[in-house]
Coordinates of C-alpha atoms and ligand atoms in Angstrom, one line a residue:
M1 CA 58.9 -170.2 78.2
T2 CA 60.8 -170.4 74.8
D3 CA 58.2 -168.8 72.5
A4 CA 59.3 -170.2 69.5
V5 CA 62.6 -172.4 68.5
D6 CA 63.7 -172.5 64.8
V7 CA 66.1 -175.2 65.2
D8 CA 66.7 -177.7 62.2
A9 CA 63.4 -179.2 62.6
A10 CA 64.0 -182.0 60.1
D11 CA 66.8 -183.5 62.5
A12 CA 64.3 -183.5 65.5
E13 CA 62.9 -186.9 66.6
H14 CA 59.4 -187.4 65.3
F15 CA 56.1 -188.7 66.7
E16 CA 52.8 -188.8 64.9
A17 CA 51.1 -187.3 67.5
V18 CA 52.6 -185.3 70.8
V19 CA 50.1 -184.7 73.7
V20 CA 51.3 -182.4 76.1
G21 CA 49.8 -182.9 79.7
A22 CA 48.3 -186.1 81.2
G23 CA 45.2 -184.4 82.7
P24 CA 41.7 -185.6 81.6
G25 CA 42.0 -183.9 78.3
G26 CA 45.3 -185.3 77.8
A27 CA 44.5 -188.8 78.4
A28 CA 41.3 -188.5 76.6
A29 CA 43.1 -187.4 73.4
A30 CA 45.7 -189.9 73.8
A31 CA 43.5 -192.7 74.3
V32 CA 41.5 -191.9 71.1
L33 CA 44.6 -191.4 69.2
A34 CA 46.1 -194.7 70.5
N35 CA 42.8 -196.6 69.9
N36 CA 43.0 -195.6 66.0
G37 CA 46.8 -196.7 65.8
V38 CA 48.3 -193.2 65.9
E39 CA 51.7 -193.3 67.2
T40 CA 51.2 -191.0 70.5
L41 CA 53.8 -189.5 72.7
V42 CA 52.4 -187.9 75.9
L43 CA 54.5 -185.5 77.9
E44 CA 53.8 -184.8 81.6
R45 CA 55.9 -182.2 83.5
G46 CA 54.9 -184.0 87.1
V47 CA 56.7 -186.6 88.7
E48 CA 53.6 -188.6 88.4
A49 CA 50.5 -187.7 86.4
G50 CA 48.0 -185.8 88.8
S51 CA 50.9 -184.7 91.1
K52 CA 50.5 -181.1 89.8
N53 CA 46.9 -180.9 89.6
V54 CA 43.7 -179.7 91.5
S55 CA 40.2 -180.1 91.1
G56 CA 37.2 -179.6 93.4
G57 CA 36.1 -182.1 92.4
L58 CA 33.1 -183.6 90.6
I59 CA 33.4 -185.4 87.4
Y60 CA 30.4 -185.4 85.2
A61 CA 29.3 -187.8 82.2
E62 CA 26.7 -185.8 80.2
R63 CA 24.3 -187.9 78.1
S64 CA 24.7 -185.2 75.3
A65 CA 28.5 -185.5 75.0
P66 CA 30.3 -187.4 72.4
Y67 CA 33.0 -188.7 74.6
T68 CA 32.7 -189.6 78.6
I69 CA 35.6 -190.9 80.7
D70 CA 34.3 -194.1 81.1
D71 CA 33.7 -194.5 77.5
L72 CA 37.3 -194.2 76.9
F73 CA 38.3 -196.1 80.2
P74 CA 35.6 -198.7 81.2
D75 CA 36.8 -199.2 84.6
F76 CA 37.2 -195.7 85.7
R77 CA 34.2 -195.5 87.9
E78 CA 35.3 -198.6 90.0
E79 CA 39.0 -197.9 90.2
A80 CA 39.8 -194.1 89.8
S81 CA 37.0 -192.3 91.5
E82 CA 35.8 -191.6 95.0
R83 CA 32.0 -191.6 95.1
P84 CA 28.8 -191.4 93.0
V85 CA 27.5 -188.1 93.9
T86 CA 24.0 -188.5 94.3
R87 CA 22.7 -185.4 95.9
N88 CA 23.5 -181.8 95.6
Y89 CA 22.5 -178.8 97.6
M90 CA 23.0 -175.0 97.6
D91 CA 23.4 -173.5 101.2
N92 CA 22.9 -169.5 101.1
I93 CA 24.3 -168.2 104.3
A94 CA 23.8 -164.8 106.1
G95 CA 25.6 -164.8 109.5
D96 CA 24.5 -168.0 111.2
R97 CA 21.3 -168.1 109.0
V98 CA 21.1 -170.9 106.5
H99 CA 18.8 -171.3 103.6
T100 CA 19.0 -174.5 101.4
V101 CA 18.1 -175.1 97.9
D102 CA 18.0 -178.7 96.3
L103 CA 19.9 -178.8 93.2
K104 CA 18.6 -182.2 92.0
D105 CA 17.3 -180.9 88.9
V106 CA 20.3 -179.0 87.5
H107 CA 22.4 -181.7 89.0
E108 CA 20.7 -184.4 87.1
H109 CA 20.3 -182.3 83.8
D110 CA 21.9 -184.2 81.2
T111 CA 23.8 -186.4 83.8
L112 CA 24.5 -190.2 82.9
W113 CA 26.4 -190.2 86.3
C114 CA 28.7 -187.8 88.4
D115 CA 31.5 -188.8 90.9
S116 CA 33.7 -187.2 93.0
V117 CA 37.4 -187.6 92.4
L118 CA 41.0 -186.5 93.7
R119 CA 43.3 -185.8 91.2
R120 CA 46.5 -187.5 91.9
P121 CA 44.9 -191.0 92.2
M122 CA 42.7 -190.3 89.2
D123 CA 45.3 -189.0 86.8
S124 CA 48.0 -191.5 87.7
W125 CA 45.4 -194.4 87.2
L126 CA 44.3 -192.6 83.7
A127 CA 48.3 -192.3 82.9
D128 CA 48.9 -195.9 83.5
R129 CA 46.0 -196.9 81.2
V130 CA 47.1 -194.4 78.5
H131 CA 50.8 -195.8 78.8
E132 CA 49.7 -199.2 78.0
L133 CA 47.7 -198.0 74.9
T134 CA 50.3 -195.5 73.6
A135 CA 53.0 -198.0 74.0
E136 CA 51.5 -200.2 71.7
T137 CA 51.8 -197.7 68.8
G138 CA 55.7 -197.0 69.6
G139 CA 54.8 -194.1 72.0
G140 CA 54.0 -193.9 75.6
V141 CA 54.0 -191.5 78.5
L142 CA 56.7 -189.8 79.8
T143 CA 56.7 -187.8 83.1
G144 CA 59.0 -185.3 84.5
V145 CA 59.3 -183.7 81.1
R146 CA 58.4 -180.0 80.7
V147 CA 57.5 -178.7 77.1
N148 CA 59.0 -175.3 77.2
G149 CA 58.4 -174.1 73.7
L150 CA 56.9 -174.4 70.1
L151 CA 59.1 -176.0 67.5
R152 CA 58.9 -174.1 64.2
E153 CA 60.0 -174.3 60.6
D154 CA 59.5 -171.4 58.5
G155 CA 57.5 -169.9 61.1
E156 CA 55.1 -172.8 61.0
I157 CA 54.6 -174.7 64.4
V158 CA 56.0 -178.2 63.6
G159 CA 56.5 -179.8 67.2
V160 CA 57.7 -179.0 70.7
T161 CA 60.9 -178.3 72.7
C162 CA 61.2 -179.4 76.2
D163 CA 63.6 -178.7 79.2
E164 CA 64.7 -182.5 79.4
L165 CA 64.6 -183.7 75.8
D166 CA 65.7 -182.8 72.5
P167 CA 63.0 -181.0 70.2
I168 CA 60.4 -183.4 68.8
R169 CA 58.7 -182.9 65.7
A170 CA 55.0 -184.2 65.1
D171 CA 52.0 -184.2 62.8
V172 CA 49.8 -183.1 65.5
V173 CA 50.5 -181.3 68.8
V174 CA 47.3 -181.6 71.3
A175 CA 48.3 -179.1 74.0
A176 CA 46.1 -180.5 77.0
D177 CA 48.4 -178.4 79.5
G178 CA 46.0 -176.8 81.4
V179 CA 45.0 -173.4 82.8
N180 CA 48.4 -172.0 82.4
S181 CA 48.9 -173.3 79.1
E182 CA 52.4 -171.9 78.0
L183 CA 51.8 -173.5 74.7
A184 CA 48.6 -171.4 74.1
R185 CA 50.5 -168.2 75.1
A186 CA 53.3 -169.1 72.9
A187 CA 51.1 -169.6 69.9
G188 CA 49.3 -166.2 70.5
L189 CA 46.0 -168.3 71.2
M190 CA 45.4 -167.0 74.8
D191 CA 46.6 -164.4 77.2
W192 CA 46.8 -163.9 81.1
E193 CA 45.9 -160.1 81.0
E194 CA 42.3 -159.7 82.6
P195 CA 41.6 -160.9 86.0
N196 CA 37.9 -160.9 85.1
E197 CA 38.5 -163.9 82.8
W198 CA 39.6 -166.2 85.4
F199 CA 38.8 -167.8 88.9
Q200 CA 41.0 -168.8 91.6
G201 CA 40.2 -172.2 93.4
V202 CA 41.5 -172.9 96.7
K203 CA 40.8 -176.3 98.4
A204 CA 41.5 -178.3 101.7
V205 CA 41.3 -182.2 101.8
V206 CA 39.8 -182.9 105.3
D207 CA 40.3 -186.6 106.9
V208 CA 37.0 -188.1 107.5
E209 CA 36.7 -191.7 108.5
P210 CA 34.0 -193.6 106.0
D211 CA 31.7 -194.5 108.8
V212 CA 31.6 -190.8 109.9
I213 CA 30.8 -189.8 106.4
A214 CA 28.0 -192.5 106.2
D215 CA 26.8 -191.1 109.7
R216 CA 27.0 -187.4 109.2
F217 CA 25.8 -187.4 105.5
D218 CA 23.2 -190.0 105.8
V219 CA 24.9 -191.9 102.8
A220 CA 25.5 -195.3 101.9
E221 CA 28.9 -196.4 100.3
D222 CA 27.7 -195.8 96.6
E223 CA 26.2 -192.5 97.4
G224 CA 27.5 -189.0 98.2
V225 CA 26.6 -185.3 98.7
A226 CA 27.7 -182.2 97.1
R227 CA 27.1 -178.9 98.7
L228 CA 27.7 -175.4 97.4
F229 CA 27.7 -172.3 99.6
G230 CA 27.3 -168.7 98.8
G231 CA 26.2 -165.2 100.7
D232 CA 28.2 -163.3 103.2
L233 CA 30.7 -165.4 104.5
F234 CA 33.2 -164.5 101.8
D235 CA 33.6 -161.0 102.9
G236 CA 31.8 -159.6 99.7
V237 CA 34.1 -161.4 97.2
R238 CA 32.3 -162.9 94.4
G239 CA 32.4 -166.6 94.2
G240 CA 31.2 -169.4 96.5
G241 CA 32.4 -172.6 98.5
F242 CA 32.0 -176.4 97.8
L243 CA 32.2 -179.3 100.1
Y244 CA 32.2 -183.0 98.4
T245 CA 32.3 -186.3 100.0
N246 CA 35.2 -188.6 99.2
R247 CA 35.6 -192.0 100.3
D248 CA 37.5 -191.2 103.4
S249 CA 37.8 -187.6 103.1
L250 CA 35.9 -184.4 102.2
S251 CA 37.2 -181.8 99.6
I252 CA 36.2 -178.3 100.9
G253 CA 37.1 -175.4 98.8
T254 CA 36.3 -172.1 97.2
V255 CA 36.4 -170.5 93.7
F256 CA 36.3 -166.6 93.5
H257 CA 36.4 -164.5 90.4
L258 CA 39.8 -163.4 90.3
D259 CA 39.0 -159.4 89.7
S260 CA 36.9 -159.6 92.7
L261 CA 39.5 -161.2 94.9
A262 CA 42.0 -158.6 93.8
A263 CA 39.9 -155.8 94.2
E264 CA 38.9 -156.7 97.8
R265 CA 42.5 -157.6 98.6
A266 CA 41.0 -160.7 100.2
E267 CA 43.4 -163.5 101.2
P268 CA 42.3 -167.0 99.8
H269 CA 43.3 -169.0 102.8
E270 CA 41.3 -166.6 105.3
L271 CA 38.2 -166.9 103.0
L272 CA 38.6 -170.6 102.9
D273 CA 38.9 -170.6 106.8
N274 CA 35.8 -168.7 107.1
L275 CA 34.0 -171.7 105.3
L276 CA 35.7 -174.4 107.3
T277 CA 34.7 -172.7 110.4
H278 CA 31.2 -171.6 109.7
P279 CA 28.8 -173.3 112.5
H280 CA 26.8 -174.7 109.4
L281 CA 29.5 -177.0 108.6
G282 CA 30.0 -178.5 112.1
Q283 CA 27.6 -181.0 111.4
W284 CA 29.7 -182.6 108.7
L285 CA 33.3 -182.0 110.1
P286 CA 35.1 -184.8 112.5
D287 CA 35.3 -183.9 116.1
E288 CA 39.1 -183.8 115.5
Y289 CA 39.9 -181.5 112.4
S290 CA 43.0 -182.9 110.4
E291 CA 43.9 -181.4 107.1
R292 CA 45.3 -183.7 104.4
E293 CA 46.5 -181.1 102.0
Y294 CA 45.9 -177.6 100.8
S295 CA 46.2 -176.6 97.1
A296 CA 45.3 -174.1 94.8
K297 CA 44.9 -173.4 90.8
L298 CA 43.3 -170.8 88.4
V299 CA 40.3 -171.7 86.6
P300 CA 39.4 -170.2 83.3
D301 CA 35.7 -168.7 82.8
S302 CA 34.8 -170.2 79.6
K303 CA 32.0 -167.9 79.1
K304 CA 34.7 -165.2 78.4
V305 CA 37.8 -167.2 77.3
A306 CA 36.6 -170.3 75.6
H307 CA 38.1 -169.9 72.0
G308 CA 36.1 -170.6 69.2
S309 CA 39.2 -171.7 66.9
P310 CA 41.6 -173.3 69.4
F311 CA 44.1 -174.1 67.0
R312 CA 47.1 -172.8 65.0
D313 CA 49.0 -175.0 62.3
R314 CA 49.5 -178.3 63.8
L315 CA 48.9 -177.2 67.4
L316 CA 45.3 -178.1 69.1
L317 CA 44.4 -176.8 72.3
V318 CA 42.0 -178.8 74.5
G319 CA 40.5 -178.4 78.1
D320 CA 41.4 -175.4 80.3
A321 CA 44.5 -174.8 77.7
A322 CA 41.5 -173.7 75.5
G323 CA 39.5 -171.9 78.5
Q324 CA 36.9 -174.8 78.4
M325 CA 36.0 -174.5 81.9
Q326 CA 32.1 -173.9 82.1
A327 CA 31.2 -172.1 85.6
Q328 CA 27.6 -170.8 85.7
G329 CA 26.5 -170.2 89.3
P330 CA 26.5 -173.9 90.7
I331 CA 27.6 -175.4 87.5
I332 CA 31.3 -176.2 87.7
K333 CA 32.2 -178.5 84.4
G334 CA 35.6 -178.6 83.3
M335 CA 37.1 -182.1 83.4
N336 CA 34.1 -183.6 81.2
H337 CA 34.8 -180.8 78.9
A338 CA 38.4 -181.4 78.8
V339 CA 37.5 -185.2 78.1
T340 CA 35.3 -184.3 75.2
A341 CA 37.6 -181.7 73.6
G342 CA 40.4 -184.2 74.0
G343 CA 38.3 -187.0 72.0
L344 CA 37.3 -184.4 69.5
A345 CA 40.8 -183.4 68.6
A346 CA 41.9 -186.8 68.2
E347 CA 38.9 -187.7 66.0
A348 CA 39.7 -184.5 63.9
Y349 CA 43.3 -185.6 63.5
I350 CA 42.4 -189.1 62.4
E351 CA 39.7 -187.6 60.1
A352 CA 42.2 -185.3 58.5
R353 CA 44.7 -187.9 58.0
S354 CA 42.3 -190.2 56.4
R355 CA 42.0 -187.5 53.8
N356 CA 45.7 -187.2 53.2
A357 CA 45.5 -183.6 54.7
P358 CA 46.8 -184.3 58.6
Y359 CA 48.0 -180.6 58.9
S360 CA 44.1 -179.5 58.4
A361 CA 42.9 -181.1 61.8
G362 CA 42.3 -177.8 63.3
D363 CA 39.7 -176.7 61.4
L364 CA 37.7 -179.8 61.6
Y365 CA 38.4 -179.7 65.4
A366 CA 36.8 -176.4 65.5
D367 CA 33.9 -177.5 63.5
K368 CA 33.3 -180.4 65.8
L369 CA 33.4 -178.3 69.1
R370 CA 30.7 -176.1 67.5
D371 CA 28.5 -179.2 65.8
E372 CA 28.4 -181.1 68.9
G373 CA 27.3 -178.3 71.0
V374 CA 30.3 -177.8 73.0
M375 CA 30.7 -174.2 72.3
D376 CA 27.1 -173.3 73.1
K377 CA 27.7 -174.8 76.8
L378 CA 30.9 -172.8 77.1
R379 CA 29.8 -169.6 75.6
P380 CA 26.2 -169.3 75.9
T381 CA 24.9 -166.7 73.3
R382 CA 22.3 -165.5 75.9
Y383 CA 25.0 -164.7 78.2
E384 CA 26.8 -162.6 75.6
L385 CA 23.6 -160.7 74.8
S386 CA 22.4 -160.2 78.3
R387 CA 25.5 -159.2 80.2
R388 CA 26.1 -156.0 78.2
V389 CA 23.1 -154.8 80.2
S390 CA 22.9 -156.9 83.3
E391 CA 26.7 -156.4 84.0
S392 CA 26.7 -152.5 83.4
D393 CA 27.5 -150.5 86.6
A394 CA 24.1 -148.8 86.4
V395 CA 22.0 -151.8 86.0
S396 CA 23.8 -154.1 88.6
G397 CA 24.0 -151.3 91.3
A398 CA 20.2 -150.6 90.9
L399 CA 19.6 -154.2 90.9
D400 CA 21.6 -154.5 94.0
G401 CA 19.9 -152.0 95.9
L402 CA 16.5 -153.3 94.9
V403 CA 17.0 -156.9 96.2
R404 CA 18.4 -155.2 99.4
S405 CA 15.3 -153.1 99.9
S406 CA 11.9 -153.9 101.9
V407 CA 10.1 -154.3 98.4
G408 CA 13.1 -156.5 97.1
R409 CA 13.0 -158.8 100.3
L410 CA 9.1 -158.9 100.1
G411 CA 9.4 -160.2 96.7
L412 CA 12.1 -162.6 97.3
R413 CA 10.0 -164.1 100.4
A414 CA 7.1 -164.2 98.1
A415 CA 9.0 -165.9 95.4
G416 CA 10.7 -168.2 97.9
G417 CA 9.3 -171.3 96.2
L418 CA 10.3 -170.2 92.9
T419 CA 14.3 -169.8 93.9
G420 CA 14.7 -173.4 93.5
R421 CA 13.4 -173.2 90.1
V422 CA 15.9 -170.5 88.8
F423 CA 18.7 -172.2 90.9
N424 CA 18.0 -175.3 89.0
S425 CA 17.4 -173.9 85.6
P426 CA 20.4 -174.3 83.1
F427 CA 18.8 -171.9 80.8
A428 CA 18.6 -169.2 83.5
L429 CA 22.0 -170.0 84.9
G430 CA 23.2 -169.5 81.4
M431 CA 22.9 -166.0 81.5
L432 CA 23.5 -165.4 85.1
P433 CA 25.4 -162.1 85.4
D434 CA 28.9 -162.1 87.2
T435 CA 27.8 -159.5 89.6
H436 CA 28.0 -158.8 93.4
T437 CA 24.2 -159.3 93.1
S438 CA 24.2 -162.9 91.7
Y439 CA 27.1 -164.2 94.1
V440 CA 26.7 -162.3 97.2
T441 CA 23.4 -160.3 97.6
V442 CA 20.9 -162.6 96.4
P443 CA 22.2 -165.6 98.6
T444 CA 22.6 -163.3 101.6
V445 CA 19.0 -161.8 101.5
L446 CA 17.7 -165.2 100.8
A447 CA 19.2 -166.6 103.9
E448 CA 18.2 -163.4 106.1
E449 CA 14.6 -163.6 104.8
L450 CA 14.0 -167.5 104.3
G451 CA 17.0 -169.1 106.3
E452 CA 17.1 -171.0 109.4
P453 CA 19.8 -170.4 112.4
A454 CA 22.5 -173.0 111.9
T455 CA 22.5 -175.2 115.1
A456 CA 25.5 -177.3 115.0
E457 CA 28.8 -176.2 116.7
N458 CA 31.9 -176.0 114.9
D459 CA 35.3 -176.5 116.9
A460 CA 37.5 -176.9 113.8
T461 CA 40.9 -175.2 113.8
P462 CA 42.5 -175.1 110.5
P463 CA 46.2 -175.0 110.1
T464 CA 47.9 -171.7 109.6
L465 CA 49.2 -170.8 106.4
E466 CA 52.8 -171.6 107.5
E467 CA 51.4 -175.0 108.8
R468 CA 49.7 -175.8 105.5
I469 CA 52.8 -174.8 103.4
G470 CA 54.9 -176.9 105.9
E471 CA 52.7 -180.1 105.0
L472 CA 53.3 -179.7 101.2
T473 CA 55.8 -181.5 99.4
Y474 CA 58.3 -179.6 97.3
D475 CA 61.5 -180.4 95.0
T476 CA 62.7 -176.9 94.6
D477 CA 64.7 -176.0 91.7
V478 CA 67.4 -174.3 93.6
G479 CA 68.9 -171.3 91.8
N480 CA 66.3 -171.6 88.9
P481 CA 63.2 -170.0 90.0
H482 CA 60.3 -170.4 87.4
I483 CA 58.8 -166.8 87.9
E484 CA 60.6 -163.7 87.8
L485 CA 59.3 -160.6 89.1
V486 CA 59.7 -157.8 86.4
D487 CA 58.3 -154.7 88.1
E488 CA 58.6 -154.8 92.1
S489 CA 56.6 -151.7 92.8
Y490 CA 53.7 -152.4 95.0
E491 CA 51.7 -150.3 92.5
A492 CA 52.5 -153.1 89.7
S493 CA 52.7 -156.5 91.9
G494 CA 51.5 -155.7 95.1
T495 CA 48.1 -157.5 94.7
A496 CA 49.8 -160.6 94.7
V497 CA 50.8 -160.2 98.3
T498 CA 47.0 -160.9 99.2
A499 CA 45.9 -162.9 95.9
C500 CA 48.7 -165.6 96.0
P501 CA 47.1 -168.5 98.1
V502 CA 50.5 -169.0 100.0
S503 CA 51.2 -165.6 101.0
A504 CA 49.6 -163.0 103.2
R505 CA 50.0 -159.6 104.5
D506 CA 50.8 -160.4 108.1
F507 CA 52.8 -163.7 107.2
G508 CA 56.6 -163.3 107.3
G509 CA 56.8 -166.3 104.7
G510 CA 55.0 -167.4 101.5
C511 CA 56.0 -166.2 98.2
Y512 CA 55.1 -162.6 98.0
R513 CA 56.0 -159.9 100.9
E514 CA 55.4 -156.3 101.0
E515 CA 58.5 -154.2 102.0
T516 CA 59.2 -150.6 102.6
V517 CA 62.4 -149.4 101.0
R518 CA 63.9 -146.1 102.4
T519 CA 66.6 -144.1 100.4
D520 CA 67.6 -140.6 100.6
G521 CA 64.7 -139.7 102.8
S522 CA 62.2 -141.0 100.4
E523 CA 60.2 -144.4 101.0
E524 CA 58.9 -146.8 98.4
R525 CA 56.7 -149.5 98.8
V526 CA 58.1 -152.7 97.0
V527 CA 57.1 -156.5 96.8
S528 CA 59.8 -159.2 96.8
L529 CA 59.3 -162.7 95.6
D530 CA 60.5 -166.1 97.0
T531 CA 59.3 -169.0 94.6
Q532 CA 60.0 -171.7 96.9
P533 CA 56.7 -172.2 98.5
C534 CA 54.8 -171.6 95.5
V535 CA 51.8 -174.1 94.5
E536 CA 52.0 -173.1 90.9
C537 CA 48.2 -171.6 90.8
G538 CA 49.2 -169.2 88.1
T539 CA 47.5 -166.2 90.0
C540 CA 50.6 -163.6 90.0
A541 CA 50.9 -164.3 86.1
I542 CA 47.8 -162.2 86.0
V543 CA 47.7 -159.9 89.0
A544 CA 51.5 -159.0 89.1
D545 CA 54.1 -158.0 86.5
T546 CA 56.0 -161.5 85.9
E547 CA 57.5 -163.5 83.5
W548 CA 55.7 -166.8 84.6
T549 CA 56.7 -170.4 83.7
H550 CA 56.2 -173.6 85.2
P551 CA 59.1 -175.3 86.9
R552 CA 61.1 -177.6 85.1
G553 CA 60.1 -181.5 84.7
G554 CA 59.7 -183.0 88.4
K555 CA 60.5 -179.8 90.3
G556 CA 58.2 -177.4 92.4
V557 CA 55.1 -178.7 94.4
E558 CA 53.9 -182.3 94.3
F559 CA 50.2 -182.6 95.5
D560 CA 49.3 -186.1 96.8
Q561 CA 45.5 -185.6 96.7
G562 CA 44.9 -182.5 94.0
Ligands
FAD1 C1 39.4 -175.6 93.0 C2 39.0 -176.1 91.6 C3 37.4 -176.7 91.7 C4 37.3 -177.3 90.3 N1 36.1 -178.1 90.5 C5 35.8 -178.7 89.6 C6 34.8 -179.5 89.4 O1 34.2 -180.0 90.6 N2 34.3 -180.4 88.3 C7 35.2 -180.2 87.0 O2 34.6 -180.5 86.1 N3 36.2 -179.2 87.0 C8 36.6 -178.6 88.0 N4 37.6 -177.8 88.2 C9 38.2 -177.6 86.7 C10 38.9 -178.7 86.3 O3 40.2 -179.0 87.2 C11 39.5 -178.3 85.1 O4 38.9 -177.9 84.2 C12 40.4 -179.6 84.3 O5 41.4 -180.2 85.3 C13 41.0 -179.2 82.9 O6 41.6 -180.4 82.5 P1 42.9 -180.5 81.6 O7 43.1 -181.8 81.2 O8 42.2 -179.5 80.4 O9 43.9 -179.9 82.4 P2 44.7 -180.2 83.6 O10 43.6 -181.3 84.4 O11 44.9 -178.8 84.5 O12 45.9 -181.1 83.0 C14 47.0 -180.4 82.6 C15 48.3 -181.2 82.7 O13 49.4 -180.8 81.7 C16 50.7 -180.9 82.5 N5 51.5 -179.6 81.9 C17 51.3 -178.3 82.2 N6 52.1 -177.7 81.4 C18 53.1 -178.8 81.0 C19 54.2 -178.6 80.2 N7 54.9 -177.3 79.8 N8 54.9 -179.5 79.9 C20 54.4 -180.8 80.2 N9 53.3 -181.1 81.0 C21 52.5 -179.9 81.4 C22 49.9 -180.5 84.1 O14 51.1 -181.0 84.9 C23 48.9 -181.4 84.0 O15 49.0 -182.9 84.4 C24 37.9 -177.2 89.2 C25 39.2 -176.3 89.4 C26 39.8 -176.2 90.6 C27 41.2 -175.3 90.5
SF4_2 S1 53.9 -167.2 93.5 FE1 52.0 -167.1 92.1 S2 52.0 -169.1 91.0 FE2 52.9 -169.2 92.9 S3 51.4 -169.7 94.4 FE3 51.6 -167.5 94.6 S4 50.1 -166.4 93.0 FE4 50.4 -168.8 92.7

């Protein structure tokens, strides 16, 4: 990334608004801007919108939100989503025992509707609508363009620079460039330092005929199921799994706290396979297991990183770029918040412009995030207050011991009926500590004490990592690697060998490999990097010592599903 370019900004091409990224946040911002007659240019690095994106993914329309995706794009549900999700469960697992909690209340809390989506079809559909709207203003959507820096004049941000185009000046720049936002970092608003502020999500899309989905999940065409999984099946790594029904496929994946994944030196593809091959999933998987796509991406933890003032000069951050992804136990909501934030950022600019102070949109935007209650959802004060105690080593260690003890087990058995209340309470979930007890011990002990043995057989044989990489589409930027390994010592960068979702200790391929270099009788453990199979998840930007950028426009991996 070019952090800041002071070119002769006066000579640069000008658009009133530039939106970077055509995910849900960028699409929402661009739609509101264009609907208000603002000349809007959207720049997207993928060959097509959605080709770089991954979600679980359930998109919610919240009653309390000022913007929902179908407010802005009325045909969205009919044309761009997969299935309405009408039932939601949490399966706590220990060995082959399973204890299920119905998440109906939390699923329906503040919910107008909820649909499963696949990002390539969803985002490309949105981009077509956005292009129609923005073209009317003299702008449009340009794909295959990577924004590589901020254009500055006397140190102040006045636009963007790109790999593929000349610099562009704008009255407002909306950075909707996702979790690995290079713009947020260049502006000094976000960093990629602490693994405990991020999750890593990994996902497989599995082929299943619609009639098999109907039969195995007992759903009609306009119904769908979401299931979440926690307990001892992820080798002690904090996090969980998910399964969502699509039209003719299942999205099955995992989301783990990155610090835990790194500390346990766990391999993401193996944890995903633990889920895919668990006997409990045998009842839903087709007789012939066939994986359509393997993908991965980082996810910000809004409780820790959602920025209270996500702007600098004319640059406004929305969605994952601003850390606006809410993960509290079974609540995983990012796309809806990106939509809301995109709408509010656009609204702020339109208001600022009407006051003849277009460059003051940032303050208005931050006020709107607070006044509309978005910040309260993303960073609940009760979590901030309680975590100092609940996440301290002493308290969490003692609690873990208690839950595992015979007294704790007796308590959980006695309170069995209450567990559903806790799992379904947004208030309680808003202060759930990010500890081993919450994510591993409680689900495991619940299953041990209250669960029933899984009776189905699961014959699924997921592809190897090599086969998964082999199935992906890449347009490699030969001779121009987008990630540079700054420190190749194992100490500095070795975690990436296991945490990278397309690398593994015993795999000769992948991005990161461990090697032993012998010189003059001494041995040194080092790592090497090959960016060709990279799925651009962003993990090694945090767990290894790298200079990390996205590939140039249109280059790198291309997801079909997302
Ligand atoms: C495994 C997994 C499961 C998830 N499950 C859910 C879920 O069930 N529900 C939910 O709501 N959320 C879920 N999320 C989170 C959700 O995907 C994000 O919160 C959401 O996509 C954020 O939207 P966005 O518009 O901010 O960014 P993105 O959707 O990431 O879009 C960013 C866009 O910017 C483009 N871009 C990036 N950099 C540049 C650049 N320099 N120049 C030009 N273009 C650029 C990208 O190509 C991309 O199109 C999940 C995430 C993962 C990884
Ligand atoms: S090389 Fe880095 S960004 Fe690429 S897939 Fe591996 S961890 Fe993710």
